[in-house]
PDB file of C-alpha atoms in Angstrom:
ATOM      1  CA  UNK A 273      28.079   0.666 -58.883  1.00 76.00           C
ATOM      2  CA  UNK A 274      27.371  -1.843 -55.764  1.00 90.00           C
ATOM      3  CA  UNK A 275      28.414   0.091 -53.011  1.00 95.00           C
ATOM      4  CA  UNK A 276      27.272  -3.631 -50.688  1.00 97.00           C
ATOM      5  CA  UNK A 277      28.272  -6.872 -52.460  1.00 96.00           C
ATOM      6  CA  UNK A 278      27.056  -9.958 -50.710  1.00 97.00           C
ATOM      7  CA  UNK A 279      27.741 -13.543 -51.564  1.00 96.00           C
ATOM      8  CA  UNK A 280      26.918 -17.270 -50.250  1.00 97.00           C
ATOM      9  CA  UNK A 281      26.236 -15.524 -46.810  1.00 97.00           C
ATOM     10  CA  UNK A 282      25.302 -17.839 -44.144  1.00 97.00           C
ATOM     11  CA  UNK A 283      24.729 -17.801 -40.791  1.00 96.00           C
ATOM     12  CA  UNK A 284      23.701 -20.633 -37.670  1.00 95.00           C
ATOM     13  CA  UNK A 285      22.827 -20.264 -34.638  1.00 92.00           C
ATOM     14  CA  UNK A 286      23.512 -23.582 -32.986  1.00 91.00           C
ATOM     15  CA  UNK A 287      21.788 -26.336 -34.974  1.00 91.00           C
ATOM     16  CA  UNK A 288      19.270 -23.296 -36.587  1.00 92.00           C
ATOM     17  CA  UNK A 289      20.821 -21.973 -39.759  1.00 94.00           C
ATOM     18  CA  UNK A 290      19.292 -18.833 -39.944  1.00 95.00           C
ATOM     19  CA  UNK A 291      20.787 -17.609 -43.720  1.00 96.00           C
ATOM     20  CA  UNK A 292      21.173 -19.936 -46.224  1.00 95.00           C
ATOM     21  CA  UNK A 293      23.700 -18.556 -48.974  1.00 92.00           C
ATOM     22  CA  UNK A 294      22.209 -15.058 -49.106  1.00 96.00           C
ATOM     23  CA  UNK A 295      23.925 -13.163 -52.010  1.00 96.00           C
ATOM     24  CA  UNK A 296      22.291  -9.614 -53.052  1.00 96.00           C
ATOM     25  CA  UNK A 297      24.105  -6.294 -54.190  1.00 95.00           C
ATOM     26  CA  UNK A 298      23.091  -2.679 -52.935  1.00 96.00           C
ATOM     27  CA  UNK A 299      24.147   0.282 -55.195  1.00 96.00           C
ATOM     28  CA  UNK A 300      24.534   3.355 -54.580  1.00 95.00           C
ATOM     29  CA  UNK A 301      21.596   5.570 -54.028  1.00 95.00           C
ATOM     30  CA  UNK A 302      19.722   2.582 -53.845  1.00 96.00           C
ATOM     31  CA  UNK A 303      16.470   2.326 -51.584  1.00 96.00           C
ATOM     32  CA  UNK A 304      15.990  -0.632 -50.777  1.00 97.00           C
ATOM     33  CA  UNK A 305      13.200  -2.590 -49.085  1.00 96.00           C
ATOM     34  CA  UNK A 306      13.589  -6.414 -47.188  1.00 97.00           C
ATOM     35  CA  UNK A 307      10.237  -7.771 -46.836  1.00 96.00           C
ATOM     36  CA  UNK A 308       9.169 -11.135 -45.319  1.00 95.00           C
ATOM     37  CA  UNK A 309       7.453 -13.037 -42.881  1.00 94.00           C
ATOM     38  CA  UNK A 310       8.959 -12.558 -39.589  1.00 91.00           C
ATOM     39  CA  UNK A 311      11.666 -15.029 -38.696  1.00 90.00           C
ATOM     40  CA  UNK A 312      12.920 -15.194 -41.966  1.00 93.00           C
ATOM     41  CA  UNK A 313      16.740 -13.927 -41.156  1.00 94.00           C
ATOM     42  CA  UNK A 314      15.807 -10.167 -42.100  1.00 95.00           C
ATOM     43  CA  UNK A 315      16.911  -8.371 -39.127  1.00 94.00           C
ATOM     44  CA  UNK A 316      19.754 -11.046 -38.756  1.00 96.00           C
ATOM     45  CA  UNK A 317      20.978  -9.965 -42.678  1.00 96.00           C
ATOM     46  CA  UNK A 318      21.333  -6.442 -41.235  1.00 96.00           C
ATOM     47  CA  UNK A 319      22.868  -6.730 -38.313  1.00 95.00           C
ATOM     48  CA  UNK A 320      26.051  -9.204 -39.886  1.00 96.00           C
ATOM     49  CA  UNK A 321      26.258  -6.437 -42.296  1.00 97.00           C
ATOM     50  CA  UNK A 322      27.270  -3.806 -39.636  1.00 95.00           C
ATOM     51  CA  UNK A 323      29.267  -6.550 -37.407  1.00 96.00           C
ATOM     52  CA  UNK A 324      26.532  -7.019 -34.682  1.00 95.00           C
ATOM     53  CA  UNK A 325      26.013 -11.200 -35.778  1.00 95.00           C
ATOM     54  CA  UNK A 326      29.429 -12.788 -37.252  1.00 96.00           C
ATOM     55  CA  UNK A 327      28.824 -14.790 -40.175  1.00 96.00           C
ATOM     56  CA  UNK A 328      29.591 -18.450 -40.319  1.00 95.00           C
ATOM     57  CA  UNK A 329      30.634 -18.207 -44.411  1.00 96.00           C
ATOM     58  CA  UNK A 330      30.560 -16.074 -47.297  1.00 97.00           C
ATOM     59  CA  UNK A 331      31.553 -12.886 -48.047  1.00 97.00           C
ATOM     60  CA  UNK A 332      31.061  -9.070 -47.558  1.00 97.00           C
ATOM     61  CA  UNK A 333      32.285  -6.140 -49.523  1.00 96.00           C
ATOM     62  CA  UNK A 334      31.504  -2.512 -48.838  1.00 96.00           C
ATOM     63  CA  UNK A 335      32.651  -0.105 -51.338  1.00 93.00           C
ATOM     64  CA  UNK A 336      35.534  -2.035 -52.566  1.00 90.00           C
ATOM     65  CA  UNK A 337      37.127  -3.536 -48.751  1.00 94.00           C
ATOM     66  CA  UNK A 338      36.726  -6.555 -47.448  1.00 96.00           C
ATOM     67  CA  UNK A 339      34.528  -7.180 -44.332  1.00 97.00           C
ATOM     68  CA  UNK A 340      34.883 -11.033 -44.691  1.00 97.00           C
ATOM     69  CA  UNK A 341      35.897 -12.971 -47.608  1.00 96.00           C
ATOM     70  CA  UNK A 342      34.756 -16.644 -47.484  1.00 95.00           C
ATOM     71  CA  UNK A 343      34.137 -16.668 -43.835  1.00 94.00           C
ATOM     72  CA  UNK A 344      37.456 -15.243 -42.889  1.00 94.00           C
ATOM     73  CA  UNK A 345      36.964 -11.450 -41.157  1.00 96.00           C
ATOM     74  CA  UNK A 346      39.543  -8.504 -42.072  1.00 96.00           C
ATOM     75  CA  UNK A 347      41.345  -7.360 -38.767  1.00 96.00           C
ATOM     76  CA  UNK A 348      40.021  -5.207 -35.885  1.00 95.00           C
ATOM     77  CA  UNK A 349      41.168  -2.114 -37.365  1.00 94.00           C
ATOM     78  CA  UNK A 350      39.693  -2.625 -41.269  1.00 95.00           C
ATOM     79  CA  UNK A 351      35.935  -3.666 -39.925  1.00 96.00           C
ATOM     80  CA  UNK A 352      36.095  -0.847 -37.417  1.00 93.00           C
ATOM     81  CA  UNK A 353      36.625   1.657 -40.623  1.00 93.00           C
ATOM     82  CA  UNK A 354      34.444  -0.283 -42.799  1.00 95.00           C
ATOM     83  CA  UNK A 355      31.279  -0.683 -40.353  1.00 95.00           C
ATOM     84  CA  UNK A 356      31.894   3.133 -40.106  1.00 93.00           C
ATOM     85  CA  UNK A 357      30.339   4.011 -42.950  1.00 93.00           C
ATOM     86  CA  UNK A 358      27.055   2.594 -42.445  1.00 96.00           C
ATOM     87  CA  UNK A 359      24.722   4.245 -39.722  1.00 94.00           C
ATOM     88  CA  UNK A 360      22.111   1.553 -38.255  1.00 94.00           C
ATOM     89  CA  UNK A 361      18.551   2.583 -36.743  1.00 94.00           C
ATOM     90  CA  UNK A 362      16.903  -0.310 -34.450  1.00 90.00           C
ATOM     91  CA  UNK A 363      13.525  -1.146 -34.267  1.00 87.00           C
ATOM     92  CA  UNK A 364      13.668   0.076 -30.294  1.00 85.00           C
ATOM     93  CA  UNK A 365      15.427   3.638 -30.501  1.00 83.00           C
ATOM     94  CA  UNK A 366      18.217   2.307 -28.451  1.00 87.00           C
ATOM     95  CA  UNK A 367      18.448   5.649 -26.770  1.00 93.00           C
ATOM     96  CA  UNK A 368      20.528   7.023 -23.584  1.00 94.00           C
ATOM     97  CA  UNK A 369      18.002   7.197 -20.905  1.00 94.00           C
ATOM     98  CA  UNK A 370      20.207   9.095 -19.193  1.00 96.00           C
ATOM     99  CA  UNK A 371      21.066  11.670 -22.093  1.00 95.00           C
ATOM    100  CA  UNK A 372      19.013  14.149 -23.281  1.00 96.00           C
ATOM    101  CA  UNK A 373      18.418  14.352 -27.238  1.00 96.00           C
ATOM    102  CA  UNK A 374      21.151  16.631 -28.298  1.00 96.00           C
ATOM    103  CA  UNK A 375      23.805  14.812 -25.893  1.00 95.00           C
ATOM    104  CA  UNK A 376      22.222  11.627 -27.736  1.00 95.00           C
ATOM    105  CA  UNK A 377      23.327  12.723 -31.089  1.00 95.00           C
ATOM    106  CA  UNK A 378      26.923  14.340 -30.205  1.00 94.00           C
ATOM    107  CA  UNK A 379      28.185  11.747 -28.307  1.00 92.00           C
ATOM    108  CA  UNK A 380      29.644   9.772 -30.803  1.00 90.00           C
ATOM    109  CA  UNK A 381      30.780  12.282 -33.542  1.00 90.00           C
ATOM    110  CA  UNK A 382      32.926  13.933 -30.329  1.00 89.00           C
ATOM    111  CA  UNK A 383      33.979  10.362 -28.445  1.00 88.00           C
ATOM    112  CA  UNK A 384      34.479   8.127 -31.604  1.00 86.00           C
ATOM    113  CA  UNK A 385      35.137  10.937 -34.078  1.00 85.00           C
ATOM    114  CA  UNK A 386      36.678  13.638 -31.879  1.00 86.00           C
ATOM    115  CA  UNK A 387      34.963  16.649 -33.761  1.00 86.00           C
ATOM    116  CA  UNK A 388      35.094  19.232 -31.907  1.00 89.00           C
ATOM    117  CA  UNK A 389      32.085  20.665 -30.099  1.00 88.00           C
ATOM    118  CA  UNK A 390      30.956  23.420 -31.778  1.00 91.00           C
ATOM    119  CA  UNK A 391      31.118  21.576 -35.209  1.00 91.00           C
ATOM    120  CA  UNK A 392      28.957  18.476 -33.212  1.00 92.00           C
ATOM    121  CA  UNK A 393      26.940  21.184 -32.025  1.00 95.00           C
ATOM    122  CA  UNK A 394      25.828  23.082 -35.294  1.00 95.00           C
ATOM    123  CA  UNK A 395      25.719  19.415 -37.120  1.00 94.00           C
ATOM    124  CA  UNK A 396      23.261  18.146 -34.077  1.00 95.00           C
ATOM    125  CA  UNK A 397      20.794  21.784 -34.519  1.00 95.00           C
ATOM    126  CA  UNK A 398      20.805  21.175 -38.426  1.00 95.00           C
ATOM    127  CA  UNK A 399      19.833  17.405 -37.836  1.00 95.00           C
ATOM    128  CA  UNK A 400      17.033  18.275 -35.270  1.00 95.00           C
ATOM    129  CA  UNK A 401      15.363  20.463 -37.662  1.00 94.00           C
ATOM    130  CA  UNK A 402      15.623  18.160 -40.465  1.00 93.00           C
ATOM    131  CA  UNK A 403      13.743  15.292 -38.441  1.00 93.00           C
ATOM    132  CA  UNK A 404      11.408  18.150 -37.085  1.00 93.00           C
ATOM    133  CA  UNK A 405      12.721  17.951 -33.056  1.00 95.00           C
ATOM    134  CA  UNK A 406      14.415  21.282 -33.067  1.00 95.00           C
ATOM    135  CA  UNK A 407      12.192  22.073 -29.587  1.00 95.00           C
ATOM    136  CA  UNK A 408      13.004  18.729 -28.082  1.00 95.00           C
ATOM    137  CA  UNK A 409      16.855  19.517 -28.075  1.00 95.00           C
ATOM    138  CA  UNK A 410      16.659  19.412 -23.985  1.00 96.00           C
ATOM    139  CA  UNK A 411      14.147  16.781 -23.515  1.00 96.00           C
ATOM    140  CA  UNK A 412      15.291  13.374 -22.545  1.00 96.00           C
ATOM    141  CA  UNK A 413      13.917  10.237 -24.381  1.00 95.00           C
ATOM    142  CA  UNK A 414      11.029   9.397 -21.727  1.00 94.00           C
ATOM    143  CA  UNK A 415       9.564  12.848 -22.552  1.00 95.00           C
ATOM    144  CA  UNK A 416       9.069  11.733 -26.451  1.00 94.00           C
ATOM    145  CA  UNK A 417       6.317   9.783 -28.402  1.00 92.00           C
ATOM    146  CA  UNK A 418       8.199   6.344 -29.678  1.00 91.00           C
ATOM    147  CA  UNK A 419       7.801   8.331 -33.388  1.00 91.00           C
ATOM    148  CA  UNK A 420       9.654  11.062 -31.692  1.00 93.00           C
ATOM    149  CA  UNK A 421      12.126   9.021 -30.175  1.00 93.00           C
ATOM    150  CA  UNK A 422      13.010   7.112 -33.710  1.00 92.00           C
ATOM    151  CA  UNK A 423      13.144  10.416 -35.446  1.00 94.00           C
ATOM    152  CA  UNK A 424      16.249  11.250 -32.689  1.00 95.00           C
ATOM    153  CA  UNK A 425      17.523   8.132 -33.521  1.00 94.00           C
ATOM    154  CA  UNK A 426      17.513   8.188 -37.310  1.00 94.00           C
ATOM    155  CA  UNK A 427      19.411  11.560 -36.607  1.00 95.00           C
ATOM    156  CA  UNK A 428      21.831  10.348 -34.513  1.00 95.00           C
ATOM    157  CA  UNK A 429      22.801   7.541 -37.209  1.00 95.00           C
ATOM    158  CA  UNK A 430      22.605  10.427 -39.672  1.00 95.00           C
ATOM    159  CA  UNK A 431      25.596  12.467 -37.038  1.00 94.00           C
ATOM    160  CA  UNK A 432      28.093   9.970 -38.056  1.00 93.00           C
ATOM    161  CA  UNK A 433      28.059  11.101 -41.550  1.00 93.00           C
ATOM    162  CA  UNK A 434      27.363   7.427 -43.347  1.00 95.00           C
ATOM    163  CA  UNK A 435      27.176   6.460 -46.777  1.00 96.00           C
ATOM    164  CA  UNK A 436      24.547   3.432 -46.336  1.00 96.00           C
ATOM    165  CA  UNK A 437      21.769   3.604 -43.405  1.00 97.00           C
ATOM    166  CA  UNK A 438      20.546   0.577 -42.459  1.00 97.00           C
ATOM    167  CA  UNK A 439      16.959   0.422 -40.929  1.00 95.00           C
ATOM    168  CA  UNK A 440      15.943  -2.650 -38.730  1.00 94.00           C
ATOM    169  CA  UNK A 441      11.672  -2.325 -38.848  1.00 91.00           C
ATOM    170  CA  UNK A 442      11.878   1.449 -38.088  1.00 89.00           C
ATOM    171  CA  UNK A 443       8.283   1.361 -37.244  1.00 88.00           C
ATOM    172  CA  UNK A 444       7.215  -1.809 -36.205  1.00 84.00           C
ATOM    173  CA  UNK A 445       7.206  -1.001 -32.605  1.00 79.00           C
ATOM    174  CA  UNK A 446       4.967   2.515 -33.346  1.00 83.00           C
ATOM    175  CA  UNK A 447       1.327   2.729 -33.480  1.00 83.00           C
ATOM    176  CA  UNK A 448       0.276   3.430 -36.511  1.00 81.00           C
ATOM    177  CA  UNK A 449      -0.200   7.001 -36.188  1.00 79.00           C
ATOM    178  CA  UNK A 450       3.297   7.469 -35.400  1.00 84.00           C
ATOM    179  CA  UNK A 451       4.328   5.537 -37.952  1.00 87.00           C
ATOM    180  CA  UNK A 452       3.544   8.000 -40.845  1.00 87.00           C
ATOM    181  CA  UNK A 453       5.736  10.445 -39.228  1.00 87.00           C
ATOM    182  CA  UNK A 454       9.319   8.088 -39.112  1.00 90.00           C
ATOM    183  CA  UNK A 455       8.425   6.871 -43.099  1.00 90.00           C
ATOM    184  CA  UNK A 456       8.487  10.580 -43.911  1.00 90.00           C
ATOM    185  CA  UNK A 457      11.707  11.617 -42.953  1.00 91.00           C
ATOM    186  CA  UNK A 458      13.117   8.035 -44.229  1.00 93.00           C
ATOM    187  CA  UNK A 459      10.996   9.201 -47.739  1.00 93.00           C
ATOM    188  CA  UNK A 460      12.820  12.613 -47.691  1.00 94.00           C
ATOM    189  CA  UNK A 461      16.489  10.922 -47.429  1.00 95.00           C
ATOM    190  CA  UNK A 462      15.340   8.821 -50.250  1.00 93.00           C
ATOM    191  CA  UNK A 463      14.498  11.870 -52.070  1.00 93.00           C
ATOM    192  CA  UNK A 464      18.025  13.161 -51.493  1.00 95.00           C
ATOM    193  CA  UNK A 465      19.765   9.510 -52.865  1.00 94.00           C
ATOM    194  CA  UNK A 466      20.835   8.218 -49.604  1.00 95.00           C
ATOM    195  CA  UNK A 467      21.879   4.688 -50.183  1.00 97.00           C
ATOM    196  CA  UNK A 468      19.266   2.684 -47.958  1.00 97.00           C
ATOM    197  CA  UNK A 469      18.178  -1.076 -46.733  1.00 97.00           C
ATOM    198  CA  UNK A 470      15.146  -0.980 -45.369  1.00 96.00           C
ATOM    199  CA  UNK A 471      13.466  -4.244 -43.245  1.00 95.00           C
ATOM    200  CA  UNK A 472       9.805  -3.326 -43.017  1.00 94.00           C
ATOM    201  CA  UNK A 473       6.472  -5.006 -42.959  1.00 91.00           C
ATOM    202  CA  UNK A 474       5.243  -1.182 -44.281  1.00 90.00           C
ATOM    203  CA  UNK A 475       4.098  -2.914 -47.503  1.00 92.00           C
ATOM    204  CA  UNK A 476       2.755   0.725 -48.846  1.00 89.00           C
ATOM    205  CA  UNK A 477       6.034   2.066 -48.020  1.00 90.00           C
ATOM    206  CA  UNK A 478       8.280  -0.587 -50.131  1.00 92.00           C
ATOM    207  CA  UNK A 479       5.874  -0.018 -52.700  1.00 92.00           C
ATOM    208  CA  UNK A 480       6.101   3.920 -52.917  1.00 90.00           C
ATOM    209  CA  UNK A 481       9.686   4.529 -51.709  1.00 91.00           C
ATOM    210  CA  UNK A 482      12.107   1.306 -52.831  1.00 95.00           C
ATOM    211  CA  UNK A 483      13.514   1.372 -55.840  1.00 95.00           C
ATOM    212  CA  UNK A 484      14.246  -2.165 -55.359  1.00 97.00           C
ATOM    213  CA  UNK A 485      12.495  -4.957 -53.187  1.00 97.00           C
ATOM    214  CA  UNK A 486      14.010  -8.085 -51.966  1.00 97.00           C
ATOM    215  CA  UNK A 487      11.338 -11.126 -50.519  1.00 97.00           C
ATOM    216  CA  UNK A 488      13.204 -13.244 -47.708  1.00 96.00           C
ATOM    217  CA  UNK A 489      11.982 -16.092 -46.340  1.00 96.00           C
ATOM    218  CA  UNK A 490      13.485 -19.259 -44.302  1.00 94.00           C
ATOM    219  CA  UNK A 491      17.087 -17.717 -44.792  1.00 95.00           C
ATOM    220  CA  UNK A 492      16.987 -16.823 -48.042  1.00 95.00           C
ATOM    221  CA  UNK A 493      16.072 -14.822 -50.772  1.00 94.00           C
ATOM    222  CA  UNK A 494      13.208 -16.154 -52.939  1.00 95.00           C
ATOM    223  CA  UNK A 495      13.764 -12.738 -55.198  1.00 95.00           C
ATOM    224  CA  UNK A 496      14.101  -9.507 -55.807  1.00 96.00           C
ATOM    225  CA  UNK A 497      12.899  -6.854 -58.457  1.00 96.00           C
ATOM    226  CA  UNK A 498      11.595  -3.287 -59.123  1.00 96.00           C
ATOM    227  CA  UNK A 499       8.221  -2.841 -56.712  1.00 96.00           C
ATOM    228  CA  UNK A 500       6.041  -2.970 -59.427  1.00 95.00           C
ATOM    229  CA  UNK A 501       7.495  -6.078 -60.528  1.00 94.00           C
ATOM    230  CA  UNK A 502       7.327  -8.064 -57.192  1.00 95.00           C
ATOM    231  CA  UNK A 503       3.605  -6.522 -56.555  1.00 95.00           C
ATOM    232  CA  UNK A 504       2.436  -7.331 -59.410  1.00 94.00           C
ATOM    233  CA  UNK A 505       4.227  -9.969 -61.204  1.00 94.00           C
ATOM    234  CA  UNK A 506       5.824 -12.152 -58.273  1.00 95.00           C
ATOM    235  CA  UNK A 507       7.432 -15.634 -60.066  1.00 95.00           C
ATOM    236  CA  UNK A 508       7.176 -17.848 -57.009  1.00 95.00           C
ATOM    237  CA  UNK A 509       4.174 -19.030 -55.203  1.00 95.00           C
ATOM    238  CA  UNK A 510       6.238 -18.179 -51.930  1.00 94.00           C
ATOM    239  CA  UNK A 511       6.149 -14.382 -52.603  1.00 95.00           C
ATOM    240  CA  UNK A 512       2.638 -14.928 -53.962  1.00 94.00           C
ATOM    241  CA  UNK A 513       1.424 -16.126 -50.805  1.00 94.00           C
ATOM    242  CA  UNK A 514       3.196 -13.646 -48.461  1.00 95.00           C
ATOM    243  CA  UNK A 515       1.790 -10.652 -50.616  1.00 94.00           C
ATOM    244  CA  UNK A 516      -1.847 -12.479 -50.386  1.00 91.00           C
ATOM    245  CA  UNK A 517      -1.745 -12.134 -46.515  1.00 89.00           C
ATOM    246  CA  UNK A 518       0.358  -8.517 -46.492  1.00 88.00           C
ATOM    247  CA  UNK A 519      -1.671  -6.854 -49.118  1.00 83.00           C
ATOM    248  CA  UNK A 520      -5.173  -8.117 -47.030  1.00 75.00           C
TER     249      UNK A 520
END
């Protein structure tokens, strides 16, 4: 069942179209991994999917509701409930400065939810141990390694309660020894069939983890398959040479 329908999607900025009639379908418990040389419209994809770019045409649909039909949005109200069920984590933490870890995660569940704070609080605690930060509760961000600080973030997406978490090149601003450390926890939600998009340059990761990978370049999709179909068996020269130089 397609839990994110997406049809003749397309997007300018100015005189730069930026997606060309992207159309693709998520299901649910889907992994799956956007790969592509950068500039291609990856991170732009995500981010119109959650409301952060506005689409110049096409169509949206998240589990059976509108978000835009043919270019026309659904009122304030509808894409408020509807980008509410996806949970997005940005390549740069996008962290409180101010806040310390645990007021990073309950501030939104209590402001935008209005849980209470002792259900925010034991939600936060079981979150922090599942991303392994239960002893950096009190820290604030400038205290943590940028692997610890996405692991807070992919837990404070995770607070919300989403269906579909959207990752924006979780680790492309890590060294790589930090990077092992974010594609484990986003491994262990696959294990537990959280619905997942993934934009990553981790070409091991798409590989081992996606169920399904999508190749995007110059705005659109050139295709999409199983990962050992698109490793192996890619059908246009495009993905063939983008997996020459990523594979090296």
């Amino acid at each position: 069942m397609a839990i994110i329908q997406v049809s003749q999607m397309k997007k300018s900025f100015g005189s730069l179209e930026v997606l060309k009639n992207v159309s693709f379908e998520v299901n649910k418990n889907d992994v799956v991994a956007v790969i592509g040389p950068s500039g291609s419209g990856k991170s732009t994809m995500l981010r119109s999917l959650v409301y952060l770019e506005q689409v110049n045409g096409g169509s949206i649909h998240v589990q059976g509701e509108d978000l835009v039909r043919d270019g026309v949005y659904a009122n304030q109200q509808q894409i408020k409930r509807i980008t509410s069920k996806m949970g997005m984590v940005f390549q740069h933490f996008n962290l409180f400065p101010h806040l310390t870890v645990r007021e990073n995660l309950e501030l939104a569940p209590r402001t935008v939810k209005g849980e209470s704070a002792e259900v925010v609080r034991q939600k936060s605690a079981e979150l922090l141990s599942k991303v392994g930060l239960s002893d950096k509760a009190d820290h604030y961000p400038a205290k943590l390694s940028g692997g610890q600080k996405q692991r807070v973030a992919i837990a404070r997406a995770l607070m919300m309660d989403p269906d579909i978490l959207l990752f924006d090149e979780p680790t492309s601003a890590l060294d790589p020894e930090l990077t092992g450390e974010v594609l484990q926890v986003i491994k262990q939600l696959a294990q537990e069939r959280m619905t997942m998009m993934v934009v990553t340059h981790e070409m091991g990761f798409a590989r081992e983890v996606a169920n399904k990978v999508m190749f995007m370049d110059d705005g659109e999709f050139i295709e999409a398959g199983t990962p050992e179909e698109l490793f192996t068996n890619p059908q246009f020269e495009r993905t063939r040479a983008f997996l020459r130089k990523a594979l090296k």
